[in-house]
Amino acid sequence: MKTLLLLSLLNISTMAIGQQRTTTPVGRKSSSSAVKPTPKSSLQASPSAQPAQSRQQPAPATRQAPYDTYQADRTNVTVIKLNFMGLILGGVNLDVEKRIAPKTSVILTGGIYPYGVLKGSYRVGLDFRQYLGESYVPKGLFVSAGGLYHFIPYDNNTTSAGLVNLRALIGYQFVTGHFTFEVAGGPAYGLIITDSKNLSDDQTRISVGLLPAFKASIGYAF
């Protein structure tokens, strides 16, 4: 009888130990049931998925001389220039160039000849100039068209003649700081008008025809 009772107690204790091993303790969770972290968005994880425009670096700013930047922001530019060709013939010729549009300017020409073969004469002219490059006026390659009138007295100022000159020029103007230098050349059509009493009506207007025109000047820009 005692033996049977001992076997029964041993059997009960063995069952209790087995049940305790198979039961999951409170407060512990299985590793399989742990919450997995949410993966990041593929757009955020991969830089290659971002738009191409967002990855482009801005182009470096073009370096430009301070005076170039100063002139580009201005609405008006005026250049006063001395024409070397007038000095060769004994005169003083000045050009005043005025900016009237981003790439367009008008040039007023005036000159007097106090000495030389054209002593006592004077000239006035007007030209319109268009710059062809991307830079501001008055710099770079240009084309221009205009006219010039040169008054020439002779015979002790008793008779006079006028030279009408219609011209088209192409040239280039350099700018260094405030100083400018220009060279230009092209064809011109000349017509001489005189008031001489010794000439007939047909001879008072003499067509000179096509002539070469050339100018070189140095100036200062304001």
GROMACS .gro file of C-alpha atoms in nm:
model
  222
    1MET     CA    1   0.000   0.000   0.000
    2LYS     CA    2   0.280   0.239   0.085
    3THR     CA    3   0.453   0.144  -0.234
    4LEU     CA    4   0.145   0.230  -0.439
    5LEU     CA    5   0.109   0.567  -0.265
    6LEU     CA    6   0.476   0.658  -0.335
    7LEU     CA    7   0.438   0.571  -0.704
    8SER     CA    8   0.129   0.791  -0.730
    9LEU     CA    9   0.305   1.095  -0.572
   10LEU     CA   10   0.607   1.043  -0.800
   11ASN     CA   11   0.384   1.029  -1.106
   12ILE     CA   12   0.202   1.353  -1.007
   13SER     CA   13   0.529   1.543  -0.946
   14THR     CA   14   0.667   1.425  -1.282
   15MET     CA   15   0.358   1.554  -1.463
   16ALA     CA   16   0.382   1.893  -1.288
   17ILE     CA   17   0.748   1.936  -1.387
   18GLY     CA   18   0.670   1.856  -1.754
   19GLN     CA   19   0.381   2.100  -1.762
   20GLN     CA   20   0.599   2.375  -1.612
   21ARG     CA   21   0.862   2.327  -1.889
   22THR     CA   22   0.612   2.354  -2.177
   23THR     CA   23   0.434   2.667  -2.043
   24THR     CA   24   0.570   3.011  -2.165
   25PRO     CA   25   0.642   3.243  -1.872
   26VAL     CA   26   0.428   3.552  -1.838
   27GLY     CA   27   0.603   3.876  -1.963
   28ARG     CA   28   0.818   3.693  -2.222
   29LYS     CA   29   0.726   3.678  -2.583
   30SER     CA   30   0.847   3.444  -2.847
   31SER     CA   31   1.115   3.578  -3.076
   32SER     CA   32   0.901   3.480  -3.372
   33SER     CA   33   0.620   3.710  -3.255
   34ALA     CA   34   0.846   4.021  -3.214
   35VAL     CA   35   0.740   4.324  -3.420
   36LYS     CA   36   0.973   4.376  -3.713
   37PRO     CA   37   1.082   4.736  -3.794
   38THR     CA   38   0.907   4.893  -4.089
   39PRO     CA   39   1.145   4.919  -4.387
   40LYS     CA   40   1.224   5.267  -4.513
   41SER     CA   41   1.071   5.390  -4.831
   42SER     CA   42   1.265   5.295  -5.139
   43LEU     CA   43   1.269   5.658  -5.249
   44GLN     CA   44   1.438   5.764  -4.926
   45ALA     CA   45   1.675   5.472  -4.905
   46SER     CA   46   1.812   5.494  -5.258
   47PRO     CA   47   1.963   5.828  -5.367
   48SER     CA   48   1.947   5.710  -5.728
   49ALA     CA   49   1.567   5.714  -5.710
   50GLN     CA   50   1.560   6.088  -5.643
   51PRO     CA   51   1.481   6.320  -5.939
   52ALA     CA   52   1.777   6.401  -6.157
   53GLN     CA   53   1.717   6.775  -6.127
   54SER     CA   54   1.757   6.766  -5.748
   55ARG     CA   55   2.101   6.605  -5.782
   56GLN     CA   56   2.234   6.857  -6.034
   57GLN     CA   57   2.472   7.114  -5.895
   58PRO     CA   58   2.418   7.478  -6.002
   59ALA     CA   59   2.663   7.601  -6.263
   60PRO     CA   60   2.930   7.831  -6.126
   61ALA     CA   61   2.870   8.198  -6.192
   62THR     CA   62   3.068   8.343  -6.479
   63ARG     CA   63   3.341   8.575  -6.362
   64GLN     CA   64   3.308   8.922  -6.504
   65ALA     CA   65   3.502   9.240  -6.453
   66PRO     CA   66   3.340   9.478  -6.202
   67TYR     CA   67   3.302   9.746  -6.468
   68ASP     CA   68   3.127   9.499  -6.703
   69THR     CA   69   2.873   9.418  -6.432
   70TYR     CA   70   2.829   9.786  -6.353
   71GLN     CA   71   2.762   9.876  -6.716
   72ALA     CA   72   2.530   9.578  -6.777
   73ASP     CA   73   2.296   9.701  -6.503
   74ARG     CA   74   2.274  10.052  -6.643
   75THR     CA   75   1.996  10.169  -6.872
   76ASN     CA   76   2.206  10.447  -7.028
   77VAL     CA   77   2.565  10.447  -7.145
   78THR     CA   78   2.740  10.744  -7.306
   79VAL     CA   79   3.080  10.729  -7.474
   80ILE     CA   80   3.278  11.034  -7.591
   81LYS     CA   81   3.537  10.943  -7.854
   82LEU     CA   82   3.816  11.118  -8.044
   83ASN     CA   83   3.857  11.013  -8.407
   84PHE     CA   84   4.221  10.972  -8.511
   85MET     CA   85   4.143  11.022  -8.882
   86GLY     CA   86   4.047  11.385  -8.823
   87LEU     CA   87   4.383  11.457  -8.663
   88ILE     CA   88   4.563  11.337  -8.975
   89LEU     CA   89   4.372  11.591  -9.190
   90GLY     CA   90   4.417  11.875  -8.943
   91GLY     CA   91   4.090  11.860  -8.753
   92VAL     CA   92   3.932  11.754  -8.429
   93ASN     CA   93   3.646  11.505  -8.470
   94LEU     CA   94   3.440  11.391  -8.174
   95ASP     CA   95   3.179  11.116  -8.158
   96VAL     CA   96   2.917  11.094  -7.884
   97GLU     CA   97   2.764  10.747  -7.860
   98LYS     CA   98   2.440  10.710  -7.667
   99ARG     CA   99   2.277  10.381  -7.574
  100ILE     CA  100   1.906  10.373  -7.670
  101ALA     CA  101   1.837   9.997  -7.640
  102PRO     CA  102   2.016   9.692  -7.492
  103LYS     CA  103   2.223   9.642  -7.811
  104THR     CA  104   2.153   9.961  -8.007
  105SER     CA  105   2.313  10.304  -7.991
  106VAL     CA  106   2.302  10.630  -8.182
  107ILE     CA  107   2.620  10.824  -8.262
  108LEU     CA  108   2.636  11.201  -8.317
  109THR     CA  109   2.948  11.320  -8.498
  110GLY     CA  110   3.093  11.671  -8.503
  111GLY     CA  111   3.426  11.812  -8.611
  112ILE     CA  112   3.617  12.126  -8.701
  113TYR     CA  113   3.938  12.175  -8.902
  114PRO     CA  114   4.138  12.475  -8.774
  115TYR     CA  115   4.445  12.394  -8.985
  116GLY     CA  116   4.559  12.177  -9.274
  117VAL     CA  117   4.421  12.132  -9.626
  118LEU     CA  118   4.062  12.150  -9.497
  119LYS     CA  119   4.116  12.459  -9.284
  120GLY     CA  120   3.792  12.637  -9.197
  121SER     CA  121   3.568  12.341  -9.273
  122TYR     CA  122   3.342  12.149  -9.036
  123ARG     CA  123   3.137  11.831  -9.039
  124VAL     CA  124   2.829  11.684  -8.871
  125GLY     CA  125   2.690  11.332  -8.890
  126LEU     CA  126   2.451  11.078  -8.746
  127ASP     CA  127   2.485  10.697  -8.733
  128PHE     CA  128   2.277  10.414  -8.590
  129ARG     CA  129   2.474  10.119  -8.456
  130GLN     CA  130   2.368   9.762  -8.376
  131TYR     CA  131   2.591   9.534  -8.167
  132LEU     CA  132   2.591   9.168  -8.268
  133GLY     CA  133   2.738   8.995  -7.964
  134GLU     CA  134   2.583   8.899  -7.631
  135SER     CA  135   2.760   9.168  -7.435
  136TYR     CA  136   2.616   9.503  -7.338
  137VAL     CA  137   2.653   9.821  -7.540
  138PRO     CA  138   2.909   9.954  -7.629
  139LYS     CA  139   3.131   9.646  -7.652
  140GLY     CA  140   3.197   9.398  -7.928
  141LEU     CA  141   3.126   9.348  -8.297
  142PHE     CA  142   2.886   9.597  -8.456
  143VAL     CA  143   2.734   9.719  -8.782
  144SER     CA  144   2.623  10.077  -8.841
  145ALA     CA  145   2.462  10.295  -9.106
  146GLY     CA  146   2.437  10.671  -9.132
  147GLY     CA  147   2.530  10.990  -9.308
  148LEU     CA  148   2.784  11.270  -9.284
  149TYR     CA  149   2.788  11.625  -9.420
  150HIS     CA  150   3.121  11.804  -9.457
  151PHE     CA  151   3.114  12.179  -9.530
  152ILE     CA  152   3.429  12.301  -9.712
  153PRO     CA  153   3.490  12.671  -9.795
  154TYR     CA  154   3.743  12.774 -10.060
  155ASP     CA  155   3.841  13.072 -10.278
  156ASN     CA  156   3.902  13.282  -9.966
  157ASN     CA  157   3.568  13.175  -9.822
  158THR     CA  158   3.379  13.318 -10.120
  159THR     CA  159   3.273  12.976 -10.244
  160SER     CA  160   3.185  12.661 -10.058
  161ALA     CA  161   3.121  12.296 -10.124
  162GLY     CA  162   2.945  12.032  -9.925
  163LEU     CA  163   3.034  11.665  -9.925
  164VAL     CA  164   2.740  11.436  -9.849
  165ASN     CA  165   2.862  11.094  -9.742
  166LEU     CA  166   2.628  10.797  -9.691
  167ARG     CA  167   2.811  10.505  -9.531
  168ALA     CA  168   2.776  10.156  -9.389
  169LEU     CA  169   3.041  10.032  -9.148
  170ILE     CA  170   3.135   9.714  -8.971
  171GLY     CA  171   3.379   9.717  -8.682
  172TYR     CA  172   3.468   9.620  -8.330
  173GLN     CA  173   3.485   9.823  -8.011
  174PHE     CA  174   3.707   9.715  -7.724
  175VAL     CA  175   3.640   9.817  -7.364
  176THR     CA  176   3.903   9.826  -7.089
  177GLY     CA  177   3.769   9.975  -6.771
  178HIS     CA  178   3.609  10.304  -6.875
  179PHE     CA  179   3.823  10.339  -7.188
  180THR     CA  180   3.714  10.227  -7.534
  181PHE     CA  181   3.894  10.173  -7.862
  182GLU     CA  182   3.716  10.116  -8.191
  183VAL     CA  183   3.811  10.038  -8.550
  184ALA     CA  184   3.562  10.025  -8.836
  185GLY     CA  185   3.552  10.027  -9.212
  186GLY     CA  186   3.315   9.989  -9.505
  187PRO     CA  187   3.178  10.144  -9.825
  188ALA     CA  188   3.049  10.502  -9.855
  189TYR     CA  189   2.869  10.687 -10.133
  190GLY     CA  190   2.981  11.047 -10.185
  191LEU     CA  191   2.807  11.345 -10.342
  192ILE     CA  192   2.959  11.696 -10.370
  193ILE     CA  193   2.729  11.997 -10.371
  194THR     CA  194   2.887  12.335 -10.454
  195ASP     CA  195   2.759  12.693 -10.494
  196SER     CA  196   3.034  12.808 -10.731
  197LYS     CA  197   2.916  13.071 -10.981
  198ASN     CA  198   3.161  12.938 -11.239
  199LEU     CA  199   2.985  12.602 -11.266
  200SER     CA  200   2.668  12.512 -11.449
  201ASP     CA  201   2.366  12.366 -11.273
  202ASP     CA  202   2.472  12.018 -11.378
  203GLN     CA  203   2.816  12.068 -11.229
  204THR     CA  204   2.699  12.196 -10.889
  205ARG     CA  205   2.614  11.838 -10.790
  206ILE     CA  206   2.901  11.603 -10.857
  207SER     CA  207   2.861  11.235 -10.780
  208VAL     CA  208   3.181  11.097 -10.638
  209GLY     CA  209   3.054  10.738 -10.628
  210LEU     CA  210   3.160  10.462 -10.391
  211LEU     CA  211   3.452  10.537 -10.164
  212PRO     CA  212   3.617  10.345  -9.882
  213ALA     CA  213   3.541  10.471  -9.531
  214PHE     CA  214   3.757  10.403  -9.230
  215LYS     CA  215   3.763  10.526  -8.872
  216ALA     CA  216   3.964  10.461  -8.558
  217SER     CA  217   3.893  10.629  -8.227
  218ILE     CA  218   3.959  10.617  -7.856
  219GLY     CA  219   3.697  10.712  -7.600
  220TYR     CA  220   3.577  10.722  -7.243
  221ALA     CA  221   3.251  10.564  -7.123
  222PHE     CA  222   3.031  10.714  -6.852
   0.00000   0.00000   0.00000
